[in-house]
Tab-separated table of N, CA and C in Angstrom:
chain	number	residue	atom	x	y	z
A	1	LEU	N	-41.744	-59.240	53.436
A	1	LEU	CA	-41.297	-60.491	52.827
A	1	LEU	C	-39.997	-60.261	52.049
A	2	PHE	N	-39.892	-59.075	51.441
A	2	PHE	CA	-38.672	-58.716	50.723
A	2	PHE	C	-38.097	-57.472	51.390
A	3	THR	N	-36.789	-57.271	51.246
A	3	THR	CA	-36.161	-56.124	51.901
A	3	THR	C	-35.981	-54.979	50.919
A	4	SER	N	-35.777	-53.791	51.450
A	4	SER	CA	-35.555	-52.628	50.595
A	4	SER	C	-34.254	-52.785	49.806
A	5	ALA	N	-33.328	-53.620	50.298
A	5	ALA	CA	-32.080	-53.874	49.573
A	5	ALA	C	-32.341	-54.570	48.238
A	6	ASP	N	-33.477	-55.287	48.137
A	6	ASP	CA	-33.820	-55.948	46.882
A	6	ASP	C	-34.110	-54.920	45.791
A	7	GLY	N	-34.623	-53.766	46.175
A	7	GLY	CA	-35.006	-52.749	45.206
A	7	GLY	C	-36.449	-52.943	44.780
A	8	THR	N	-36.764	-52.498	43.584
A	8	THR	CA	-38.128	-52.618	43.076
A	8	THR	C	-38.178	-53.740	42.036
A	9	PRO	N	-39.338	-54.353	41.856
A	9	PRO	CA	-39.437	-55.449	40.883
A	9	PRO	C	-39.238	-54.967	39.440
A	10	ASN	N	-38.436	-55.723	38.705
A	10	ASN	CA	-38.257	-55.499	37.272
A	10	ASN	C	-38.947	-56.577	36.464
A	11	SER	N	-39.278	-57.688	37.133
A	11	SER	CA	-39.917	-58.812	36.470
A	11	SER	C	-40.761	-59.554	37.492
A	12	MET	N	-41.968	-59.950	37.088
A	12	MET	CA	-42.872	-60.704	37.971
A	12	MET	C	-43.451	-61.860	37.172
A	13	ARG	N	-43.303	-63.068	37.721
A	13	ARG	CA	-43.846	-64.266	37.064
A	13	ARG	C	-44.699	-65.004	38.084
A	14	ILE	N	-45.915	-65.331	37.681
A	14	ILE	CA	-46.849	-66.031	38.555
A	14	ILE	C	-47.296	-67.292	37.827
A	15	GLU	N	-47.112	-68.437	38.485
A	15	GLU	CA	-47.497	-69.727	37.921
A	15	GLU	C	-48.488	-70.402	38.857
A	16	SER	N	-49.529	-70.991	38.288
A	16	SER	CA	-50.490	-71.731	39.107
A	16	SER	C	-50.215	-73.216	38.980
A	17	LYS	N	-50.698	-73.965	39.967
A	17	LYS	CA	-50.570	-75.416	39.950
A	17	LYS	C	-51.252	-75.987	38.710
A	18	ALA	N	-52.278	-75.318	38.214
A	18	ALA	CA	-53.023	-75.769	37.037
A	18	ALA	C	-52.268	-75.528	35.728
A	19	GLY	N	-51.133	-74.817	35.803
A	19	GLY	CA	-50.330	-74.601	34.601
A	19	GLY	C	-50.473	-73.228	33.966
A	20	GLU	N	-51.294	-72.369	34.528
A	20	GLU	CA	-51.420	-71.000	33.997
A	20	GLU	C	-50.163	-70.213	34.381
A	21	VAL	N	-49.710	-69.360	33.463
A	21	VAL	CA	-48.522	-68.545	33.717
A	21	VAL	C	-48.750	-67.149	33.168
A	22	VAL	N	-48.338	-66.158	33.947
A	22	VAL	CA	-48.284	-64.789	33.436
A	22	VAL	C	-46.942	-64.221	33.875
A	23	GLU	N	-46.338	-63.457	32.978
A	23	GLU	CA	-45.077	-62.805	33.312
A	23	GLU	C	-45.086	-61.412	32.711
A	24	VAL	N	-44.717	-60.441	33.527
A	24	VAL	CA	-44.547	-59.072	33.056
A	24	VAL	C	-43.148	-58.630	33.465
A	25	ALA	N	-42.531	-57.833	32.606
A	25	ALA	CA	-41.174	-57.375	32.880
A	25	ALA	C	-40.974	-55.997	32.274
A	26	ARG	N	-40.034	-55.285	32.854
A	26	ARG	CA	-39.679	-53.985	32.282
A	26	ARG	C	-38.834	-54.221	31.028
A	27	ASN	N	-39.119	-53.446	29.965
A	27	ASN	CA	-38.357	-53.579	28.728
A	27	ASN	C	-37.203	-52.572	28.711
A	28	ALA	N	-36.527	-52.460	27.573
A	28	ALA	CA	-35.369	-51.569	27.442
A	28	ALA	C	-35.726	-50.111	27.723
A	29	GLU	N	-36.986	-49.738	27.492
A	29	GLU	CA	-37.431	-48.362	27.759
A	29	GLU	C	-37.937	-48.201	29.196
A	30	ASN	N	-37.761	-49.242	30.014
A	30	ASN	CA	-38.200	-49.253	31.411
A	30	ASN	C	-39.720	-49.234	31.549
A	31	ALA	N	-40.418	-49.626	30.491
A	31	ALA	CA	-41.879	-49.720	30.527
A	31	ALA	C	-42.249	-51.190	30.735
A	32	TRP	N	-43.361	-51.424	31.412
A	32	TRP	CA	-43.823	-52.795	31.621
A	32	TRP	C	-44.328	-53.382	30.311
A	33	ALA	N	-44.016	-54.657	30.103
A	33	ALA	CA	-44.504	-55.387	28.931
A	33	ALA	C	-44.931	-56.778	29.391
A	34	VAL	N	-45.970	-57.315	28.774
A	34	VAL	CA	-46.391	-58.683	29.068
A	34	VAL	C	-45.488	-59.613	28.263
A	35	VAL	N	-44.879	-60.587	28.948
A	35	VAL	CA	-44.002	-61.559	28.300
A	35	VAL	C	-44.786	-62.843	28.020
A	36	LEU	N	-45.566	-63.284	29.007
A	36	LEU	CA	-46.403	-64.487	28.905
A	36	LEU	C	-47.776	-64.165	29.448
A	37	PRO	N	-48.849	-64.710	28.946
A	37	PRO	CA	-48.929	-65.783	27.956
A	37	PRO	C	-48.658	-65.333	26.525
A	38	ASP	N	-48.884	-64.087	26.181
A	38	ASP	CA	-48.595	-63.582	24.840
A	38	ASP	C	-47.868	-62.256	24.969
A	39	GLU	N	-46.769	-62.104	24.236
A	39	GLU	CA	-46.019	-60.850	24.280
A	39	GLU	C	-46.874	-59.702	23.764
A	40	ALA	N	-46.891	-58.634	24.553
A	40	ALA	CA	-47.677	-57.452	24.177
A	40	ALA	C	-47.317	-56.314	25.117
A	41	ALA	N	-47.750	-55.130	24.752
A	41	ALA	CA	-47.595	-53.989	25.646
A	41	ALA	C	-48.464	-54.222	26.879
A	42	ALA	N	-47.994	-53.735	28.004
A	42	ALA	CA	-48.744	-53.911	29.252
A	42	ALA	C	-49.391	-52.604	29.671
A	43	ASP	N	-50.489	-52.727	30.384
A	43	ASP	CA	-51.107	-51.569	31.012
A	43	ASP	C	-50.160	-51.135	32.131
A	44	GLN	N	-49.611	-49.942	32.020
A	44	GLN	CA	-48.597	-49.481	32.961
A	44	GLN	C	-49.148	-49.328	34.377
A	45	GLY	N	-50.373	-48.841	34.493
A	45	GLY	CA	-50.966	-48.616	35.816
A	45	GLY	C	-51.158	-49.905	36.594
A	46	SER	N	-51.755	-50.912	35.968
A	46	SER	CA	-52.002	-52.156	36.699
A	46	SER	C	-50.709	-52.923	36.942
A	47	SER	N	-49.751	-52.826	36.027
A	47	SER	CA	-48.463	-53.490	36.238
A	47	SER	C	-47.703	-52.843	37.385
A	48	GLU	N	-47.713	-51.527	37.427
A	48	GLU	CA	-47.019	-50.814	38.506
A	48	GLU	C	-47.704	-51.071	39.846
A	49	ALA	N	-49.031	-51.167	39.831
A	49	ALA	CA	-49.769	-51.476	41.067
A	49	ALA	C	-49.364	-52.860	41.587
A	50	ALA	N	-49.204	-53.824	40.688
A	50	ALA	CA	-48.787	-55.165	41.094
A	50	ALA	C	-47.373	-55.125	41.672
A	51	ALA	N	-46.492	-54.361	41.042
A	51	ALA	CA	-45.114	-54.237	41.544
A	51	ALA	C	-45.107	-53.631	42.943
A	52	THR	N	-45.993	-52.678	43.170
A	52	THR	CA	-46.103	-52.075	44.503
A	52	THR	C	-46.569	-53.111	45.523
A	53	GLN	N	-47.482	-53.989	45.118
A	53	GLN	CA	-47.945	-55.049	46.025
A	53	GLN	C	-46.791	-55.949	46.441
A	54	VAL	N	-45.883	-56.211	45.508
A	54	VAL	CA	-44.725	-57.062	45.833
A	54	VAL	C	-43.904	-56.410	46.934
A	55	THR	N	-43.621	-55.127	46.782
A	55	THR	CA	-42.752	-54.455	47.751
A	55	THR	C	-43.437	-54.222	49.095
A	56	THR	N	-44.757	-54.304	49.116
A	56	THR	CA	-45.462	-54.076	50.382
A	56	THR	C	-45.933	-55.374	51.046
A	57	MET	N	-45.593	-56.532	50.463
A	57	MET	CA	-45.989	-57.808	51.088
A	57	MET	C	-45.368	-57.898	52.477
A	58	ARG	N	-46.204	-58.140	53.446
A	58	ARG	CA	-45.733	-58.211	54.821
A	58	ARG	C	-46.054	-59.575	55.411
A	59	ILE	N	-45.116	-60.026	56.239
A	59	ILE	CA	-45.339	-61.274	56.965
A	59	ILE	C	-46.250	-60.954	58.142
A	60	LEU	N	-47.390	-61.628	58.202
A	60	LEU	CA	-48.318	-61.431	59.312
A	60	LEU	C	-47.907	-62.279	60.509
A	61	GLU	N	-47.370	-63.464	60.211
A	61	GLU	CA	-47.010	-64.380	61.292
A	61	GLU	C	-46.021	-65.415	60.771
A	62	ARG	N	-45.075	-65.786	61.627
A	62	ARG	CA	-44.160	-66.892	61.307
A	62	ARG	C	-44.761	-68.155	61.900
A	63	VAL	N	-44.714	-69.245	61.139
A	63	VAL	CA	-45.361	-70.480	61.565
A	63	VAL	C	-44.288	-71.554	61.738
A	64	PRO	N	-43.832	-71.756	62.975
A	64	PRO	CA	-42.779	-72.755	63.186
A	64	PRO	C	-43.324	-74.181	63.144
A	65	ALA	N	-42.498	-75.081	62.670
A	65	ALA	CA	-42.764	-76.525	62.713
A	65	ALA	C	-44.131	-76.920	62.165
A	66	LEU	N	-44.472	-76.405	61.012
A	66	LEU	CA	-45.727	-76.771	60.367
A	66	LEU	C	-45.393	-77.623	59.146
A	67	ALA	N	-46.077	-78.753	59.010
A	67	ALA	CA	-45.820	-79.645	57.881
A	67	ALA	C	-46.280	-78.979	56.583
A	68	PRO	N	-45.420	-78.932	55.564
A	68	PRO	CA	-45.801	-78.288	54.300
A	68	PRO	C	-47.092	-78.848	53.710
A	69	GLU	N	-47.314	-80.157	53.827
A	69	GLU	CA	-48.526	-80.745	53.250
A	69	GLU	C	-49.792	-80.279	53.971
A	70	ALA	N	-49.663	-79.822	55.197
A	70	ALA	CA	-50.828	-79.358	55.961
A	70	ALA	C	-51.328	-78.002	55.469
A	71	VAL	N	-50.481	-77.265	54.751
A	71	VAL	CA	-50.847	-75.910	54.317
A	71	VAL	C	-50.700	-75.727	52.804
A	72	GLY	N	-50.725	-76.839	52.074
A	72	GLY	CA	-50.700	-76.765	50.617
A	72	GLY	C	-49.354	-76.436	50.015
A	73	LEU	N	-48.276	-76.668	50.766
A	73	LEU	CA	-46.958	-76.329	50.231
A	73	LEU	C	-46.148	-77.545	49.792
A	74	ASP	N	-46.714	-78.761	49.931
A	74	ASP	CA	-46.035	-79.927	49.372
A	74	ASP	C	-46.150	-79.886	47.850
A	75	ASP	N	-47.237	-79.330	47.348
A	75	ASP	CA	-47.470	-79.079	45.922
A	75	ASP	C	-48.122	-77.697	45.859
A	76	PRO	N	-47.300	-76.620	45.829
A	76	PRO	CA	-47.824	-75.256	45.975
A	76	PRO	C	-48.917	-74.907	44.975
A	77	GLU	N	-49.873	-74.125	45.456
A	77	GLU	CA	-50.945	-73.620	44.596
A	77	GLU	C	-50.372	-72.664	43.546
A	78	TYR	N	-49.393	-71.853	43.965
A	78	TYR	CA	-48.794	-70.847	43.082
A	78	TYR	C	-47.306	-70.728	43.382
A	79	ILE	N	-46.560	-70.334	42.369
A	79	ILE	CA	-45.146	-69.992	42.550
A	79	ILE	C	-44.956	-68.594	41.991
A	80	PHE	N	-44.426	-67.705	42.823
A	80	PHE	CA	-44.142	-66.332	42.425
A	80	PHE	C	-42.631	-66.194	42.267
A	81	SER	N	-42.198	-65.665	41.137
A	81	SER	CA	-40.776	-65.400	40.898
A	81	SER	C	-40.620	-63.920	40.579
A	82	PHE	N	-39.684	-63.285	41.265
A	82	PHE	CA	-39.471	-61.849	41.075
A	82	PHE	C	-37.998	-61.579	40.831
A	83	LYS	N	-37.717	-60.649	39.921
A	83	LYS	CA	-36.369	-60.132	39.728
A	83	LYS	C	-36.438	-58.664	40.118
A	84	PHE	N	-35.453	-58.235	40.904
A	84	PHE	CA	-35.467	-56.887	41.453
A	84	PHE	C	-34.364	-56.018	40.861
A	85	SER	N	-34.564	-54.705	40.957
A	85	SER	CA	-33.603	-53.740	40.426
A	85	SER	C	-32.249	-53.862	41.111
A	86	GLY	N	-32.217	-54.375	42.331
A	86	GLY	CA	-30.955	-54.555	43.051
A	86	GLY	C	-30.172	-55.764	42.568
A	87	GLY	N	-30.726	-56.512	41.597
A	87	GLY	CA	-30.023	-57.657	41.043
A	87	GLY	C	-30.442	-58.999	41.643
A	88	SER	N	-31.227	-58.983	42.697
A	88	SER	CA	-31.625	-60.242	43.328
A	88	SER	C	-32.823	-60.865	42.621
A	89	GLU	N	-32.928	-62.170	42.767
A	89	GLU	CA	-34.082	-62.919	42.287
A	89	GLU	C	-34.662	-63.653	43.482
A	90	ARG	N	-35.959	-63.616	43.625
A	90	ARG	CA	-36.617	-64.276	44.756
A	90	ARG	C	-37.761	-65.135	44.237
A	91	VAL	N	-37.891	-66.317	44.827
A	91	VAL	CA	-38.972	-67.238	44.488
A	91	VAL	C	-39.678	-67.607	45.784
A	92	VAL	N	-40.998	-67.488	45.782
A	92	VAL	CA	-41.788	-67.911	46.942
A	92	VAL	C	-42.895	-68.838	46.461
A	93	GLU	N	-43.221	-69.789	47.312
A	93	GLU	CA	-44.294	-70.731	47.024
A	93	GLU	C	-45.491	-70.357	47.875
A	94	VAL	N	-46.671	-70.380	47.265
A	94	VAL	CA	-47.893	-69.986	47.945
A	94	VAL	C	-48.774	-71.216	48.106
A	95	GLY	N	-49.205	-71.453	49.352
A	95	GLY	CA	-50.087	-72.579	49.638
A	95	GLY	C	-51.533	-72.139	49.701
A	96	VAL	N	-52.246	-72.681	50.663
A	96	VAL	CA	-53.678	-72.417	50.792
A	96	VAL	C	-53.932	-71.232	51.721
A	97	LEU	N	-55.182	-70.779	51.721
A	97	LEU	CA	-55.606	-69.734	52.653
A	97	LEU	C	-55.564	-70.258	54.081
A	98	THR	N	-55.341	-69.369	55.016
A	98	THR	CA	-55.390	-69.741	56.427
A	98	THR	C	-56.839	-70.038	56.826
A	99	PRO	N	-57.057	-70.717	57.946
A	99	PRO	CA	-58.432	-70.995	58.370
A	99	PRO	C	-59.290	-69.732	58.526
A	100	THR	N	-58.675	-68.610	58.905
A	100	THR	CA	-59.437	-67.360	59.055
A	100	THR	C	-59.619	-66.647	57.704
A	101	GLN	N	-58.958	-67.161	56.658
A	101	GLN	CA	-59.010	-66.608	55.308
A	101	GLN	C	-58.432	-65.198	55.211
A	102	SER	N	-57.591	-64.821	56.171
A	102	SER	CA	-56.996	-63.486	56.151
A	102	SER	C	-55.619	-63.477	55.504
A	103	GLY	N	-55.070	-64.654	55.254
A	103	GLY	CA	-53.738	-64.721	54.665
A	103	GLY	C	-53.497	-66.049	53.978
A	104	TYR	N	-52.354	-66.122	53.315
A	104	TYR	CA	-51.922	-67.346	52.649
A	104	TYR	C	-50.673	-67.867	53.343
A	105	TYR	N	-50.522	-69.182	53.358
A	105	TYR	CA	-49.281	-69.780	53.818
A	105	TYR	C	-48.275	-69.662	52.678
A	106	VAL	N	-47.094	-69.176	52.980
A	106	VAL	CA	-46.068	-68.935	51.971
A	106	VAL	C	-44.743	-69.494	52.484
A	107	ARG	N	-44.010	-70.147	51.567
A	107	ARG	CA	-42.669	-70.635	51.907
A	107	ARG	C	-41.677	-69.840	51.086
A	108	GLY	N	-40.749	-69.220	51.779
A	108	GLY	CA	-39.711	-68.443	51.115
A	108	GLY	C	-38.514	-69.318	50.771
A	109	GLU	N	-37.480	-68.674	50.265
A	109	GLU	CA	-36.287	-69.398	49.836
A	109	GLU	C	-35.550	-70.055	50.994
A	110	ASP	N	-35.745	-69.541	52.204
A	110	ASP	CA	-35.079	-70.138	53.367
A	110	ASP	C	-35.797	-71.387	53.864
A	111	GLY	N	-36.945	-71.711	53.248
A	111	GLY	CA	-37.695	-72.898	53.640
A	111	GLY	C	-38.671	-72.669	54.771
A	112	GLY	N	-38.611	-71.488	55.399
A	112	GLY	CA	-39.527	-71.177	56.487
A	112	GLY	C	-40.921	-70.874	55.966
A	113	ILE	N	-41.920	-71.244	56.754
A	113	ILE	CA	-43.312	-70.993	56.376
A	113	ILE	C	-43.826	-69.792	57.168
A	114	VAL	N	-44.437	-68.863	56.441
A	114	VAL	CA	-44.993	-67.657	57.042
A	114	VAL	C	-46.404	-67.457	56.502
A	115	ILE	N	-47.120	-66.553	57.137
A	115	ILE	CA	-48.434	-66.154	56.632
A	115	ILE	C	-48.293	-64.734	56.102
A	116	VAL	N	-48.750	-64.544	54.851
A	116	VAL	CA	-48.685	-63.244	54.179
A	116	VAL	C	-50.118	-62.783	53.939
A	117	SER	N	-50.337	-61.481	53.995
A	117	SER	CA	-51.691	-60.952	53.868
A	117	SER	C	-52.363	-61.388	52.573
A	118	ARG	N	-53.638	-61.718	52.692
A	118	ARG	CA	-54.418	-62.184	51.547
A	118	ARG	C	-54.522	-61.113	50.475
A	119	SER	N	-54.693	-59.859	50.875
A	119	SER	CA	-54.894	-58.792	49.886
A	119	SER	C	-53.689	-58.647	48.965
A	120	ALA	N	-52.481	-58.779	49.495
A	120	ALA	CA	-51.282	-58.655	48.665
A	120	ALA	C	-51.181	-59.811	47.677
A	121	VAL	N	-51.442	-61.024	48.136
A	121	VAL	CA	-51.365	-62.196	47.253
A	121	VAL	C	-52.477	-62.143	46.216
A	122	ASP	N	-53.695	-61.822	46.644
A	122	ASP	CA	-54.821	-61.764	45.701
A	122	ASP	C	-54.580	-60.730	44.592
A	123	ALA	N	-53.945	-59.617	44.941
A	123	ALA	CA	-53.656	-58.594	43.931
A	123	ALA	C	-52.725	-59.149	42.852
A	124	LEU	N	-51.772	-59.987	43.241
A	124	LEU	CA	-50.873	-60.592	42.255
A	124	LEU	C	-51.574	-61.702	41.484
A	125	LEU	N	-52.462	-62.435	42.150
A	125	LEU	CA	-53.205	-63.486	41.451
A	125	LEU	C	-54.135	-62.898	40.398
A	126	GLU	N	-54.520	-61.653	40.590
A	126	GLU	CA	-55.358	-60.959	39.600
A	126	GLU	C	-54.639	-60.881	38.254
A	127	LEU	N	-53.304	-60.771	38.274
A	127	LEU	CA	-52.539	-60.755	37.023
A	127	LEU	C	-52.718	-62.066	36.270
A	128	LEU	N	-52.837	-63.150	37.024
A	128	LEU	CA	-52.974	-64.467	36.405
A	128	LEU	C	-54.322	-64.621	35.715
A	129	THR	N	-55.364	-64.122	36.354
A	129	THR	CA	-56.706	-64.259	35.775
A	129	THR	C	-56.998	-63.187	34.729
A	130	SER	N	-56.352	-62.023	34.869
A	130	SER	CA	-56.543	-60.924	33.915
A	130	SER	C	-55.192	-60.293	33.606
A	131	PRO	N	-54.414	-60.895	32.689
A	131	PRO	CA	-53.103	-60.309	32.376
A	131	PRO	C	-53.254	-58.828	32.014
A	132	PRO	N	-52.270	-58.017	32.441
A	132	PRO	CA	-52.392	-56.557	32.278
A	132	PRO	C	-52.052	-56.051	30.882
A	133	TYR	N	-52.758	-56.574	29.885
A	133	TYR	CA	-52.526	-56.086	28.526
A	133	TYR	C	-52.969	-54.634	28.424
A	134	ALA	N	-52.192	-53.860	27.664
A	134	ALA	CA	-52.570	-52.467	27.421
A	134	ALA	C	-53.839	-52.454	26.586
A	135	PRO	N	-54.725	-51.509	26.855
A	135	PRO	CA	-55.941	-51.436	26.030
A	135	PRO	C	-55.559	-51.120	24.586
A	136	THR	N	-56.278	-51.724	23.690
A	136	THR	CA	-56.029	-51.437	22.276
A	136	THR	C	-57.091	-50.474	21.779
A	137	GLU	N	-56.670	-49.621	20.896
A	137	GLU	CA	-57.622	-48.655	20.349
A	137	GLU	C	-58.571	-49.343	19.386
A	138	THR	N	-59.794	-48.940	19.448
A	138	THR	CA	-60.786	-49.453	18.504
A	138	THR	C	-60.585	-48.714	17.187
A	139	PRO	N	-60.407	-49.454	16.105
A	139	PRO	CA	-60.203	-48.758	14.832
A	139	PRO	C	-61.474	-47.986	14.445
A	140	PRO	N	-61.295	-46.897	13.761
A	140	PRO	CA	-62.464	-46.125	13.337
A	140	PRO	C	-63.285	-46.937	12.330
A	141	PRO	N	-64.571	-46.686	12.251
A	141	PRO	CA	-65.383	-47.429	11.269
A	141	PRO	C	-64.952	-47.065	9.856
A	142	PRO	N	-65.066	-48.006	8.946
A	142	PRO	CA	-64.664	-47.705	7.559
A	142	PRO	C	-65.529	-46.594	6.972
A	143	THR	N	-64.901	-45.787	6.181
A	143	THR	CA	-65.663	-44.703	5.527
A	143	THR	C	-66.304	-45.252	4.251
A	144	PRO	N	-67.540	-44.882	4.022
A	144	PRO	CA	-68.236	-45.428	2.836
A	144	PRO	C	-67.710	-44.872	1.544
């Protein structure tokens, strides 16, 4: 879905039709940080795993002459926005699952509709339901 010329993701924003938003981005120290819904340190492992999913998203099939409303793209279920180390910004709209439930209908910036693997999209949607906040240490119990 994205080319190697784009580089690696420096920022990932996922928005749902329901209004939920999560955004993670690399900070000045090149570490992942949660920007939205609440600014905080990010779990580096899960953030990096999500970034890897972005770079490995593959088009399973191109779908010519399909009406956007037939696949949930007249009012997308999700909008993914990515900023890459190569300086490019990419926005894709995600519609509904395919009838076989193996992929999602996705519209890229060129307006073409493609099917992208469900596992790659679901991995990014996981950020929306469970933002990758870094674990916080449990404070020690008070001493008597």
